[in-house]
Amino acid sequence: AQSVTQPDIHITVSEGASLELRCNYSYGATPYLFWYVQSPGQGLQLLLKYFSGDTLVQGIKGFEAEFKRSQSSFNLRKPSVHWSDAAEYFCAVGAPGGSNYKLTFGKGTLLTVNP
Amino acid sequence: DAGITQSPRHKVTETGTPVTLRCHQTENHRYMYWYRQDPGHGLRLIHYSYGVKDTDKGEVSDGYSVSRSKTEDFLLTLESATSSQTSVYFCAIRTGTGELFFGEGSRLTVL
């Protein structure tokens, strides 16, 4: 069974500082990997995704993530955080192929941005 | 963008009453999902569908049933609501590029 761990429940950074959110997954082969963002009271928005190929993927809003098979990780990064990035971030893993396609989500990391 | 409409968006009900949440999509996507979101738990899959009349259980399916009699509608039913089912429920569809696209959520309070 697939699973996702987001080790950090809450992270606080200063505006303009760099950011890295951690995500570790468990799956027997190369999974599909996703990062979503949720602002308060809103639905989830896709930031980026990895299916195959280049292990460094670019997303919206200046975010990027790197797939590291050896570490079973898919960490999200941003070089300079803006106050509008304050939100909750979810990593998700999916198993390619078959009729039972579904995403398993981590428990989320809440990002606070200080001025 | 995929068009997903969830209804109702907010509902307050009493323990023991039946509740049905509706998810409607406008683009004939094959896969549809129901997740619940609770603080400290992230999103957990309740049920999903991979076609009309084809559904399967997720990790937290107890107390819930689903139906999909046509492509565009996926219904989630709580036969007898309990306080532990107070949550925000999200419907999602799988897009042609493989990610899930989410609706705006339905907040359910069971008193």
mmCIF file with all atom_site columns, C-alpha atoms in Angstrom:
data_model
loop_
_atom_site.group_PDB
_atom_site.id
_atom_site.type_symbol
_atom_site.label_atom_id
_atom_site.label_alt_id
_atom_site.label_comp_id
_atom_site.label_asym_id
_atom_site.label_entity_id
_atom_site.label_seq_id
_atom_site.pdbx_PDB_ins_code
_atom_site.Cartn_x
_atom_site.Cartn_y
_atom_site.Cartn_z
_atom_site.occupancy
_atom_site.B_iso_or_equiv
_atom_site.pdbx_formal_charge
_atom_site.auth_seq_id
_atom_site.auth_comp_id
_atom_site.auth_asym_id
_atom_site.auth_atom_id
_atom_site.pdbx_PDB_model_num
ATOM 1   C CA . ALA A 1 1   ? 0.000   0.000  0.000   1.00 0.00 ? 1   ALA A CA 1
ATOM 2   C CA . GLN A 1 2   ? 1.147   3.510  -0.724  1.00 0.00 ? 2   GLN A CA 1
ATOM 3   C CA . SER A 1 3   ? 1.683   6.056  2.032   1.00 0.00 ? 3   SER A CA 1
ATOM 4   C CA . VAL A 1 4   ? 3.029   9.557  2.545   1.00 0.00 ? 4   VAL A CA 1
ATOM 5   C CA . THR A 1 5   ? 4.757   11.183 5.494   1.00 0.00 ? 5   THR A CA 1
ATOM 6   C CA . GLN A 1 6   ? 5.113   14.908 5.953   1.00 0.00 ? 6   GLN A CA 1
ATOM 7   C CA . PRO A 1 7   ? 7.379   15.182 9.006   1.00 0.00 ? 7   PRO A CA 1
ATOM 8   C CA . ASP A 1 8   ? 6.712   18.852 9.714   1.00 0.00 ? 8   ASP A CA 1
ATOM 9   C CA . ILE A 1 9   ? 3.253   19.772 10.973  1.00 0.00 ? 9   ILE A CA 1
ATOM 10  C CA . HIS A 1 10  ? 3.956   23.509 11.135  1.00 0.00 ? 10  HIS A CA 1
ATOM 11  C CA . ILE A 1 11  ? 6.760   25.641 9.703   1.00 0.00 ? 11  ILE A CA 1
ATOM 12  C CA . THR A 1 12  ? 7.321   29.355 10.194  1.00 0.00 ? 12  THR A CA 1
ATOM 13  C CA . VAL A 1 13  ? 9.573   31.359 7.884   1.00 0.00 ? 13  VAL A CA 1
ATOM 14  C CA . SER A 1 14  ? 10.228  35.040 7.320   1.00 0.00 ? 14  SER A CA 1
ATOM 15  C CA . GLU A 1 15  ? 9.125   36.703 4.141   1.00 0.00 ? 15  GLU A CA 1
ATOM 16  C CA . GLY A 1 16  ? 11.946  36.528 1.595   1.00 0.00 ? 16  GLY A CA 1
ATOM 17  C CA . ALA A 1 17  ? 13.537  33.482 3.182   1.00 0.00 ? 17  ALA A CA 1
ATOM 18  C CA . SER A 1 18  ? 13.909  30.184 1.384   1.00 0.00 ? 18  SER A CA 1
ATOM 19  C CA . LEU A 1 19  ? 11.550  27.298 2.048   1.00 0.00 ? 19  LEU A CA 1
ATOM 20  C CA . GLU A 1 20  ? 11.757  23.539 1.935   1.00 0.00 ? 20  GLU A CA 1
ATOM 21  C CA . LEU A 1 21  ? 8.845   21.278 2.854   1.00 0.00 ? 21  LEU A CA 1
ATOM 22  C CA . ARG A 1 22  ? 9.630   17.631 3.292   1.00 0.00 ? 22  ARG A CA 1
ATOM 23  C CA . CYS A 1 23  ? 7.725   14.664 1.885   1.00 0.00 ? 23  CYS A CA 1
ATOM 24  C CA . ASN A 1 24  ? 8.601   10.985 2.091   1.00 0.00 ? 24  ASN A CA 1
ATOM 25  C CA . TYR A 1 25  ? 6.598   8.295  0.380   1.00 0.00 ? 25  TYR A CA 1
ATOM 26  C CA . SER A 1 26  ? 6.284   4.545  0.491   1.00 0.00 ? 26  SER A CA 1
ATOM 27  C CA . TYR A 1 27  ? 5.590   2.671  -2.717  1.00 0.00 ? 27  TYR A CA 1
ATOM 28  C CA . GLY A 1 28  ? 7.181   -0.319 -4.413  1.00 0.00 ? 28  GLY A CA 1
ATOM 29  C CA . ALA A 1 29  ? 7.877   1.273  -7.773  1.00 0.00 ? 29  ALA A CA 1
ATOM 30  C CA . THR A 1 30  ? 8.118   4.772  -9.172  1.00 0.00 ? 30  THR A CA 1
ATOM 31  C CA . PRO A 1 31  ? 4.943   6.533  -8.121  1.00 0.00 ? 31  PRO A CA 1
ATOM 32  C CA . TYR A 1 32  ? 3.151   9.574  -9.335  1.00 0.00 ? 32  TYR A CA 1
ATOM 33  C CA . LEU A 1 33  ? 3.882   12.433 -6.913  1.00 0.00 ? 33  LEU A CA 1
ATOM 34  C CA . PHE A 1 34  ? 2.023   15.668 -6.309  1.00 0.00 ? 34  PHE A CA 1
ATOM 35  C CA . TRP A 1 35  ? 2.070   18.799 -4.186  1.00 0.00 ? 35  TRP A CA 1
ATOM 36  C CA . TYR A 1 36  ? -1.165  20.649 -3.463  1.00 0.00 ? 36  TYR A CA 1
ATOM 37  C CA . VAL A 1 37  ? -1.772  23.908 -1.606  1.00 0.00 ? 37  VAL A CA 1
ATOM 38  C CA . GLN A 1 38  ? -4.852  24.905 0.355   1.00 0.00 ? 38  GLN A CA 1
ATOM 39  C CA . SER A 1 39  ? -5.588  28.423 1.539   1.00 0.00 ? 39  SER A CA 1
ATOM 40  C CA . PRO A 1 40  ? -7.947  28.804 4.523   1.00 0.00 ? 40  PRO A CA 1
ATOM 41  C CA . GLY A 1 41  ? -11.522 27.927 3.649   1.00 0.00 ? 41  GLY A CA 1
ATOM 42  C CA . GLN A 1 42  ? -10.594 26.978 0.106   1.00 0.00 ? 42  GLN A CA 1
ATOM 43  C CA . GLY A 1 43  ? -10.250 23.828 -1.929  1.00 0.00 ? 43  GLY A CA 1
ATOM 44  C CA . LEU A 1 44  ? -6.960  22.264 -3.001  1.00 0.00 ? 44  LEU A CA 1
ATOM 45  C CA . GLN A 1 45  ? -4.900  23.621 -5.858  1.00 0.00 ? 45  GLN A CA 1
ATOM 46  C CA . LEU A 1 46  ? -2.243  21.623 -7.674  1.00 0.00 ? 46  LEU A CA 1
ATOM 47  C CA . LEU A 1 47  ? 1.246   23.148 -7.410  1.00 0.00 ? 47  LEU A CA 1
ATOM 48  C CA . LEU A 1 48  ? 3.196   20.567 -9.385  1.00 0.00 ? 48  LEU A CA 1
ATOM 49  C CA . LYS A 1 49  ? 3.439   16.902 -10.255 1.00 0.00 ? 49  LYS A CA 1
ATOM 50  C CA . TYR A 1 50  ? 6.007   14.260 -11.129 1.00 0.00 ? 50  TYR A CA 1
ATOM 51  C CA . PHE A 1 51  ? 5.305   11.259 -13.335 1.00 0.00 ? 51  PHE A CA 1
ATOM 52  C CA . SER A 1 52  ? 8.651   10.432 -14.921 1.00 0.00 ? 52  SER A CA 1
ATOM 53  C CA . GLY A 1 53  ? 11.707  11.963 -16.552 1.00 0.00 ? 53  GLY A CA 1
ATOM 54  C CA . ASP A 1 54  ? 13.541  14.970 -15.171 1.00 0.00 ? 54  ASP A CA 1
ATOM 55  C CA . THR A 1 55  ? 13.590  14.638 -11.395 1.00 0.00 ? 55  THR A CA 1
ATOM 56  C CA . LEU A 1 56  ? 13.409  18.403 -10.818 1.00 0.00 ? 56  LEU A CA 1
ATOM 57  C CA . VAL A 1 57  ? 9.951   19.693 -11.637 1.00 0.00 ? 57  VAL A CA 1
ATOM 58  C CA . GLN A 1 58  ? 8.762   23.243 -11.801 1.00 0.00 ? 58  GLN A CA 1
ATOM 59  C CA . GLY A 1 59  ? 5.332   24.315 -10.675 1.00 0.00 ? 59  GLY A CA 1
ATOM 60  C CA . ILE A 1 60  ? 3.185   27.368 -10.324 1.00 0.00 ? 60  ILE A CA 1
ATOM 61  C CA . LYS A 1 61  ? 3.904   30.331 -8.040  1.00 0.00 ? 61  LYS A CA 1
ATOM 62  C CA . GLY A 1 62  ? 7.675   29.783 -8.230  1.00 0.00 ? 62  GLY A CA 1
ATOM 63  C CA . PHE A 1 63  ? 7.669   26.386 -6.511  1.00 0.00 ? 63  PHE A CA 1
ATOM 64  C CA . GLU A 1 64  ? 9.810   23.427 -7.497  1.00 0.00 ? 64  GLU A CA 1
ATOM 65  C CA . ALA A 1 65  ? 10.230  19.883 -6.204  1.00 0.00 ? 65  ALA A CA 1
ATOM 66  C CA . GLU A 1 66  ? 12.868  17.235 -6.593  1.00 0.00 ? 66  GLU A CA 1
ATOM 67  C CA . PHE A 1 67  ? 12.205  13.508 -6.787  1.00 0.00 ? 67  PHE A CA 1
ATOM 68  C CA . LYS A 1 68  ? 14.936  11.468 -5.090  1.00 0.00 ? 68  LYS A CA 1
ATOM 69  C CA . ARG A 1 69  ? 14.345  7.763  -5.543  1.00 0.00 ? 69  ARG A CA 1
ATOM 70  C CA . SER A 1 70  ? 17.173  6.752  -3.195  1.00 0.00 ? 70  SER A CA 1
ATOM 71  C CA . GLN A 1 71  ? 15.598  8.724  -0.360  1.00 0.00 ? 71  GLN A CA 1
ATOM 72  C CA . SER A 1 72  ? 11.942  8.096  -1.310  1.00 0.00 ? 72  SER A CA 1
ATOM 73  C CA . SER A 1 73  ? 11.465  11.830 -1.102  1.00 0.00 ? 73  SER A CA 1
ATOM 74  C CA . PHE A 1 74  ? 9.758   14.588 -3.036  1.00 0.00 ? 74  PHE A CA 1
ATOM 75  C CA . ASN A 1 75  ? 10.586  17.825 -1.215  1.00 0.00 ? 75  ASN A CA 1
ATOM 76  C CA . LEU A 1 76  ? 9.018   21.128 -2.173  1.00 0.00 ? 76  LEU A CA 1
ATOM 77  C CA . ARG A 1 77  ? 11.169  24.251 -2.388  1.00 0.00 ? 77  ARG A CA 1
ATOM 78  C CA . LYS A 1 78  ? 10.864  27.940 -3.020  1.00 0.00 ? 78  LYS A CA 1
ATOM 79  C CA . PRO A 1 79  ? 13.844  30.329 -3.029  1.00 0.00 ? 79  PRO A CA 1
ATOM 80  C CA . SER A 1 80  ? 12.012  33.350 -1.619  1.00 0.00 ? 80  SER A CA 1
ATOM 81  C CA . VAL A 1 81  ? 8.721   33.105 0.233   1.00 0.00 ? 81  VAL A CA 1
ATOM 82  C CA . HIS A 1 82  ? 5.985   35.707 -0.110  1.00 0.00 ? 82  HIS A CA 1
ATOM 83  C CA . TRP A 1 83  ? 3.364   36.473 2.535   1.00 0.00 ? 83  TRP A CA 1
ATOM 84  C CA . SER A 1 84  ? 0.714   35.092 0.162   1.00 0.00 ? 84  SER A CA 1
ATOM 85  C CA . ASP A 1 85  ? 2.350   31.648 0.371   1.00 0.00 ? 85  ASP A CA 1
ATOM 86  C CA . ALA A 1 86  ? 0.953   31.184 3.871   1.00 0.00 ? 86  ALA A CA 1
ATOM 87  C CA . ALA A 1 87  ? -1.280  28.128 3.533   1.00 0.00 ? 87  ALA A CA 1
ATOM 88  C CA . GLU A 1 88  ? -1.357  24.393 4.151   1.00 0.00 ? 88  GLU A CA 1
ATOM 89  C CA . TYR A 1 89  ? 0.614   22.167 1.828   1.00 0.00 ? 89  TYR A CA 1
ATOM 90  C CA . PHE A 1 90  ? -0.134  18.549 1.054   1.00 0.00 ? 90  PHE A CA 1
ATOM 91  C CA . CYS A 1 91  ? 2.049   15.946 -0.604  1.00 0.00 ? 91  CYS A CA 1
ATOM 92  C CA . ALA A 1 92  ? 0.305   13.055 -2.352  1.00 0.00 ? 92  ALA A CA 1
ATOM 93  C CA . VAL A 1 93  ? 1.307   9.774  -3.987  1.00 0.00 ? 93  VAL A CA 1
ATOM 94  C CA . GLY A 1 94  ? -0.505  7.760  -6.627  1.00 0.00 ? 94  GLY A CA 1
ATOM 95  C CA . ALA A 1 95  ? 0.092   4.352  -8.175  1.00 0.00 ? 95  ALA A CA 1
ATOM 96  C CA . PRO A 1 96  ? 0.330   4.401  -11.977 1.00 0.00 ? 96  PRO A CA 1
ATOM 97  C CA . GLY A 1 97  ? -2.028  2.242  -13.999 1.00 0.00 ? 97  GLY A CA 1
ATOM 98  C CA . GLY A 1 98  ? -5.094  0.107  -13.288 1.00 0.00 ? 98  GLY A CA 1
ATOM 99  C CA . SER A 1 99  ? -8.689  0.873  -12.426 1.00 0.00 ? 99  SER A CA 1
ATOM 100 C CA . ASN A 1 100 ? -7.870  1.481  -8.774  1.00 0.00 ? 100 ASN A CA 1
ATOM 101 C CA . TYR A 1 101 ? -6.075  4.774  -9.343  1.00 0.00 ? 101 TYR A CA 1
ATOM 102 C CA . LYS A 1 102 ? -6.252  6.912  -6.228  1.00 0.00 ? 102 LYS A CA 1
ATOM 103 C CA . LEU A 1 103 ? -4.122  9.442  -4.398  1.00 0.00 ? 103 LEU A CA 1
ATOM 104 C CA . THR A 1 104 ? -2.958  9.051  -0.818  1.00 0.00 ? 104 THR A CA 1
ATOM 105 C CA . PHE A 1 105 ? -2.262  12.307 0.965   1.00 0.00 ? 105 PHE A CA 1
ATOM 106 C CA . GLY A 1 106 ? 0.057   13.266 3.763   1.00 0.00 ? 106 GLY A CA 1
ATOM 107 C CA . LYS A 1 107 ? -1.320  15.020 6.820   1.00 0.00 ? 107 LYS A CA 1
ATOM 108 C CA . GLY A 1 108 ? -0.145  18.389 5.625   1.00 0.00 ? 108 GLY A CA 1
ATOM 109 C CA . THR A 1 109 ? 2.325   21.098 6.625   1.00 0.00 ? 109 THR A CA 1
ATOM 110 C CA . LEU A 1 110 ? 0.992   24.456 7.720   1.00 0.00 ? 110 LEU A CA 1
ATOM 111 C CA . LEU A 1 111 ? 3.182   27.325 6.576   1.00 0.00 ? 111 LEU A CA 1
ATOM 112 C CA . THR A 1 112 ? 3.201   30.624 8.457   1.00 0.00 ? 112 THR A CA 1
ATOM 113 C CA . VAL A 1 113 ? 5.030   33.569 6.920   1.00 0.00 ? 113 VAL A CA 1
ATOM 114 C CA . ASN A 1 114 ? 6.281   36.334 9.205   1.00 0.00 ? 114 ASN A CA 1
ATOM 115 C CA . PRO A 1 115 ? 6.688   39.863 7.827   1.00 0.00 ? 115 PRO A CA 1
ATOM 116 C CA . ASP B 2 1   ? -10.720 23.740 -15.977 1.00 0.00 ? 1   ASP B CA 1
ATOM 117 C CA . ALA B 2 2   ? -12.847 20.783 -14.913 1.00 0.00 ? 2   ALA B CA 1
ATOM 118 C CA . GLY B 2 3   ? -16.227 21.911 -13.628 1.00 0.00 ? 3   GLY B CA 1
ATOM 119 C CA . ILE B 2 4   ? -17.162 20.380 -10.289 1.00 0.00 ? 4   ILE B CA 1
ATOM 120 C CA . THR B 2 5   ? -20.122 21.430 -8.214  1.00 0.00 ? 5   THR B CA 1
ATOM 121 C CA . GLN B 2 6   ? -20.693 20.108 -4.721  1.00 0.00 ? 6   GLN B CA 1
ATOM 122 C CA . SER B 2 7   ? -24.028 20.421 -2.964  1.00 0.00 ? 7   SER B CA 1
ATOM 123 C CA . PRO B 2 8   ? -24.908 21.349 -0.368  1.00 0.00 ? 8   PRO B CA 1
ATOM 124 C CA . ARG B 2 9   ? -21.906 23.483 0.537   1.00 0.00 ? 9   ARG B CA 1
ATOM 125 C CA . HIS B 2 10  ? -22.946 23.632 4.189   1.00 0.00 ? 10  HIS B CA 1
ATOM 126 C CA . LYS B 2 11  ? -25.244 21.370 6.175   1.00 0.00 ? 11  LYS B CA 1
ATOM 127 C CA . VAL B 2 12  ? -26.107 20.966 9.835   1.00 0.00 ? 12  VAL B CA 1
ATOM 128 C CA . THR B 2 13  ? -27.944 17.813 10.790  1.00 0.00 ? 13  THR B CA 1
ATOM 129 C CA . GLU B 2 14  ? -28.713 15.689 13.805  1.00 0.00 ? 14  GLU B CA 1
ATOM 130 C CA . THR B 2 15  ? -27.293 12.341 14.836  1.00 0.00 ? 15  THR B CA 1
ATOM 131 C CA . GLY B 2 16  ? -29.113 9.451  13.230  1.00 0.00 ? 16  GLY B CA 1
ATOM 132 C CA . THR B 2 17  ? -30.451 11.292 10.209  1.00 0.00 ? 17  THR B CA 1
ATOM 133 C CA . PRO B 2 18  ? -29.512 10.327 6.649   1.00 0.00 ? 18  PRO B CA 1
ATOM 134 C CA . VAL B 2 19  ? -27.434 12.758 4.613   1.00 0.00 ? 19  VAL B CA 1
ATOM 135 C CA . THR B 2 20  ? -26.567 12.769 0.915   1.00 0.00 ? 20  THR B CA 1
ATOM 136 C CA . LEU B 2 21  ? -23.865 14.914 -0.612  1.00 0.00 ? 21  LEU B CA 1
ATOM 137 C CA . ARG B 2 22  ? -23.801 15.389 -4.357  1.00 0.00 ? 22  ARG B CA 1
ATOM 138 C CA . CYS B 2 23  ? -20.876 15.898 -6.683  1.00 0.00 ? 23  CYS B CA 1
ATOM 139 C CA . HIS B 2 24  ? -21.612 16.969 -10.236 1.00 0.00 ? 24  HIS B CA 1
ATOM 140 C CA . GLN B 2 25  ? -19.034 17.252 -13.029 1.00 0.00 ? 25  GLN B CA 1
ATOM 141 C CA . THR B 2 26  ? -19.487 18.660 -16.498 1.00 0.00 ? 26  THR B CA 1
ATOM 142 C CA . GLU B 2 27  ? -16.643 17.056 -18.486 1.00 0.00 ? 27  GLU B CA 1
ATOM 143 C CA . ASN B 2 28  ? -17.278 13.274 -18.545 1.00 0.00 ? 28  ASN B CA 1
ATOM 144 C CA . HIS B 2 29  ? -14.265 12.300 -16.467 1.00 0.00 ? 29  HIS B CA 1
ATOM 145 C CA . ARG B 2 30  ? -14.219 8.600  -15.671 1.00 0.00 ? 30  ARG B CA 1
ATOM 146 C CA . TYR B 2 31  ? -12.746 8.741  -12.172 1.00 0.00 ? 31  TYR B CA 1
ATOM 147 C CA . MET B 2 32  ? -14.447 10.496 -9.269  1.00 0.00 ? 32  MET B CA 1
ATOM 148 C CA . TYR B 2 33  ? -13.529 10.543 -5.591  1.00 0.00 ? 33  TYR B CA 1
ATOM 149 C CA . TRP B 2 34  ? -14.854 11.469 -2.160  1.00 0.00 ? 34  TRP B CA 1
ATOM 150 C CA . TYR B 2 35  ? -12.375 12.545 0.515   1.00 0.00 ? 35  TYR B CA 1
ATOM 151 C CA . ARG B 2 36  ? -12.903 13.871 3.997   1.00 0.00 ? 36  ARG B CA 1
ATOM 152 C CA . GLN B 2 37  ? -10.603 16.428 5.598   1.00 0.00 ? 37  GLN B CA 1
ATOM 153 C CA . ASP B 2 38  ? -10.093 16.678 9.333   1.00 0.00 ? 38  ASP B CA 1
ATOM 154 C CA . PRO B 2 39  ? -7.484  18.645 11.312  1.00 0.00 ? 39  PRO B CA 1
ATOM 155 C CA . GLY B 2 40  ? -4.370  16.558 11.861  1.00 0.00 ? 40  GLY B CA 1
ATOM 156 C CA . HIS B 2 41  ? -5.451  13.895 9.386   1.00 0.00 ? 41  HIS B CA 1
ATOM 157 C CA . GLY B 2 42  ? -5.081  15.560 6.019   1.00 0.00 ? 42  GLY B CA 1
ATOM 158 C CA . LEU B 2 43  ? -7.345  14.144 3.339   1.00 0.00 ? 43  LEU B CA 1
ATOM 159 C CA . ARG B 2 44  ? -8.546  10.582 3.611   1.00 0.00 ? 44  ARG B CA 1
ATOM 160 C CA . LEU B 2 45  ? -10.252 8.678  0.824   1.00 0.00 ? 45  LEU B CA 1
ATOM 161 C CA . ILE B 2 46  ? -13.782 7.482  1.542   1.00 0.00 ? 46  ILE B CA 1
ATOM 162 C CA . HIS B 2 47  ? -14.882 5.942  -1.770  1.00 0.00 ? 47  HIS B CA 1
ATOM 163 C CA . TYR B 2 48  ? -14.042 6.335  -5.404  1.00 0.00 ? 48  TYR B CA 1
ATOM 164 C CA . SER B 2 49  ? -15.547 5.446  -8.754  1.00 0.00 ? 49  SER B CA 1
ATOM 165 C CA . TYR B 2 50  ? -13.865 4.363  -11.973 1.00 0.00 ? 50  TYR B CA 1
ATOM 166 C CA . GLY B 2 51  ? -17.008 4.369  -14.100 1.00 0.00 ? 51  GLY B CA 1
ATOM 167 C CA . VAL B 2 52  ? -20.775 4.250  -14.004 1.00 0.00 ? 52  VAL B CA 1
ATOM 168 C CA . LYS B 2 53  ? -21.821 1.722  -11.356 1.00 0.00 ? 53  LYS B CA 1
ATOM 169 C CA . ASP B 2 54  ? -18.123 0.917  -10.669 1.00 0.00 ? 54  ASP B CA 1
ATOM 170 C CA . THR B 2 55  ? -17.091 1.983  -7.181  1.00 0.00 ? 55  THR B CA 1
ATOM 171 C CA . ASP B 2 56  ? -14.631 0.876  -4.551  1.00 0.00 ? 56  ASP B CA 1
ATOM 172 C CA . LYS B 2 57  ? -13.842 1.595  -0.931  1.00 0.00 ? 57  LYS B CA 1
ATOM 173 C CA . GLY B 2 58  ? -11.149 3.872  0.370   1.00 0.00 ? 58  GLY B CA 1
ATOM 174 C CA . GLU B 2 59  ? -9.428  3.866  3.733   1.00 0.00 ? 59  GLU B CA 1
ATOM 175 C CA . VAL B 2 60  ? -12.333 5.340  5.773   1.00 0.00 ? 60  VAL B CA 1
ATOM 176 C CA . SER B 2 61  ? -15.435 3.875  4.108   1.00 0.00 ? 61  SER B CA 1
ATOM 177 C CA . ASP B 2 62  ? -17.290 2.617  7.209   1.00 0.00 ? 62  ASP B CA 1
ATOM 178 C CA . GLY B 2 63  ? -20.617 4.430  7.628   1.00 0.00 ? 63  GLY B CA 1
ATOM 179 C CA . TYR B 2 64  ? -20.617 5.721  4.052   1.00 0.00 ? 64  TYR B CA 1
ATOM 180 C CA . SER B 2 65  ? -22.071 4.487  0.788   1.00 0.00 ? 65  SER B CA 1
ATOM 181 C CA . VAL B 2 66  ? -21.831 5.876  -2.728  1.00 0.00 ? 66  VAL B CA 1
ATOM 182 C CA . SER B 2 67  ? -23.673 5.626  -5.997  1.00 0.00 ? 67  SER B CA 1
ATOM 183 C CA . ARG B 2 68  ? -22.868 6.573  -9.556  1.00 0.00 ? 68  ARG B CA 1
ATOM 184 C CA . SER B 2 69  ? -25.773 5.975  -11.888 1.00 0.00 ? 69  SER B CA 1
ATOM 185 C CA . LYS B 2 70  ? -24.507 8.392  -14.544 1.00 0.00 ? 70  LYS B CA 1
ATOM 186 C CA . THR B 2 71  ? -21.102 9.745  -15.442 1.00 0.00 ? 71  THR B CA 1
ATOM 187 C CA . GLU B 2 72  ? -21.643 13.254 -14.197 1.00 0.00 ? 72  GLU B CA 1
ATOM 188 C CA . ASP B 2 73  ? -22.957 12.545 -10.682 1.00 0.00 ? 73  ASP B CA 1
ATOM 189 C CA . PHE B 2 74  ? -21.302 10.853 -7.716  1.00 0.00 ? 74  PHE B CA 1
ATOM 190 C CA . LEU B 2 75  ? -23.371 10.707 -4.541  1.00 0.00 ? 75  LEU B CA 1
ATOM 191 C CA . LEU B 2 76  ? -22.064 10.153 -1.021  1.00 0.00 ? 76  LEU B CA 1
ATOM 192 C CA . THR B 2 77  ? -24.597 8.955  1.551   1.00 0.00 ? 77  THR B CA 1
ATOM 193 C CA . LEU B 2 78  ? -24.346 8.782  5.295   1.00 0.00 ? 78  LEU B CA 1
ATOM 194 C CA . GLU B 2 79  ? -27.133 6.360  6.174   1.00 0.00 ? 79  GLU B CA 1
ATOM 195 C CA . SER B 2 80  ? -27.253 7.421  9.826   1.00 0.00 ? 80  SER B CA 1
ATOM 196 C CA . ALA B 2 81  ? -25.013 10.371 10.567  1.00 0.00 ? 81  ALA B CA 1
ATOM 197 C CA . THR B 2 82  ? -22.813 10.368 13.677  1.00 0.00 ? 82  THR B CA 1
ATOM 198 C CA . SER B 2 83  ? -20.842 13.176 15.295  1.00 0.00 ? 83  SER B CA 1
ATOM 199 C CA . SER B 2 84  ? -17.603 11.545 14.123  1.00 0.00 ? 84  SER B CA 1
ATOM 200 C CA . GLN B 2 85  ? -18.700 12.284 10.562  1.00 0.00 ? 85  GLN B CA 1
ATOM 201 C CA . THR B 2 86  ? -18.569 16.015 11.169  1.00 0.00 ? 86  THR B CA 1
ATOM 202 C CA . SER B 2 87  ? -16.016 17.035 8.581   1.00 0.00 ? 87  SER B CA 1
ATOM 203 C CA . VAL B 2 88  ? -15.332 18.836 5.352   1.00 0.00 ? 88  VAL B CA 1
ATOM 204 C CA . TYR B 2 89  ? -15.996 16.603 2.371   1.00 0.00 ? 89  TYR B CA 1
ATOM 205 C CA . PHE B 2 90  ? -14.229 17.101 -0.935  1.00 0.00 ? 90  PHE B CA 1
ATOM 206 C CA . CYS B 2 91  ? -15.156 15.625 -4.261  1.00 0.00 ? 91  CYS B CA 1
ATOM 207 C CA . ALA B 2 92  ? -12.484 15.260 -6.934  1.00 0.00 ? 92  ALA B CA 1
ATOM 208 C CA . ILE B 2 93  ? -12.131 14.091 -10.501 1.00 0.00 ? 93  ILE B CA 1
ATOM 209 C CA . ARG B 2 94  ? -9.086  12.665 -12.235 1.00 0.00 ? 94  ARG B CA 1
ATOM 210 C CA . THR B 2 95  ? -8.150  14.873 -15.135 1.00 0.00 ? 95  THR B CA 1
ATOM 211 C CA . GLY B 2 96  ? -6.776  13.736 -18.464 1.00 0.00 ? 96  GLY B CA 1
ATOM 212 C CA . THR B 2 97  ? -3.258  14.645 -17.294 1.00 0.00 ? 97  THR B CA 1
ATOM 213 C CA . GLY B 2 98  ? -3.446  12.430 -14.213 1.00 0.00 ? 98  GLY B CA 1
ATOM 214 C CA . GLU B 2 99  ? -3.889  14.822 -11.320 1.00 0.00 ? 99  GLU B CA 1
ATOM 215 C CA . LEU B 2 100 ? -6.970  15.218 -9.168  1.00 0.00 ? 100 LEU B CA 1
ATOM 216 C CA . PHE B 2 101 ? -9.027  18.364 -9.461  1.00 0.00 ? 101 PHE B CA 1
ATOM 217 C CA . PHE B 2 102 ? -11.046 19.209 -6.362  1.00 0.00 ? 102 PHE B CA 1
ATOM 218 C CA . GLY B 2 103 ? -14.382 20.802 -5.721  1.00 0.00 ? 103 GLY B CA 1
ATOM 219 C CA . GLU B 2 104 ? -14.815 23.555 -3.174  1.00 0.00 ? 104 GLU B CA 1
ATOM 220 C CA . GLY B 2 105 ? -15.909 21.244 -0.375  1.00 0.00 ? 105 GLY B CA 1
ATOM 221 C CA . SER B 2 106 ? -19.023 20.571 1.664   1.00 0.00 ? 106 SER B CA 1
ATOM 222 C CA . ARG B 2 107 ? -18.929 21.324 5.361   1.00 0.00 ? 107 ARG B CA 1
ATOM 223 C CA . LEU B 2 108 ? -21.086 18.918 7.364   1.00 0.00 ? 108 LEU B CA 1
ATOM 224 C CA . THR B 2 109 ? -21.863 19.330 11.051  1.00 0.00 ? 109 THR B CA 1
ATOM 225 C CA . VAL B 2 110 ? -23.587 16.495 12.892  1.00 0.00 ? 110 VAL B CA 1
ATOM 226 C CA . LEU B 2 111 ? -25.046 17.548 16.246  1.00 0.00 ? 111 LEU B CA 1
#
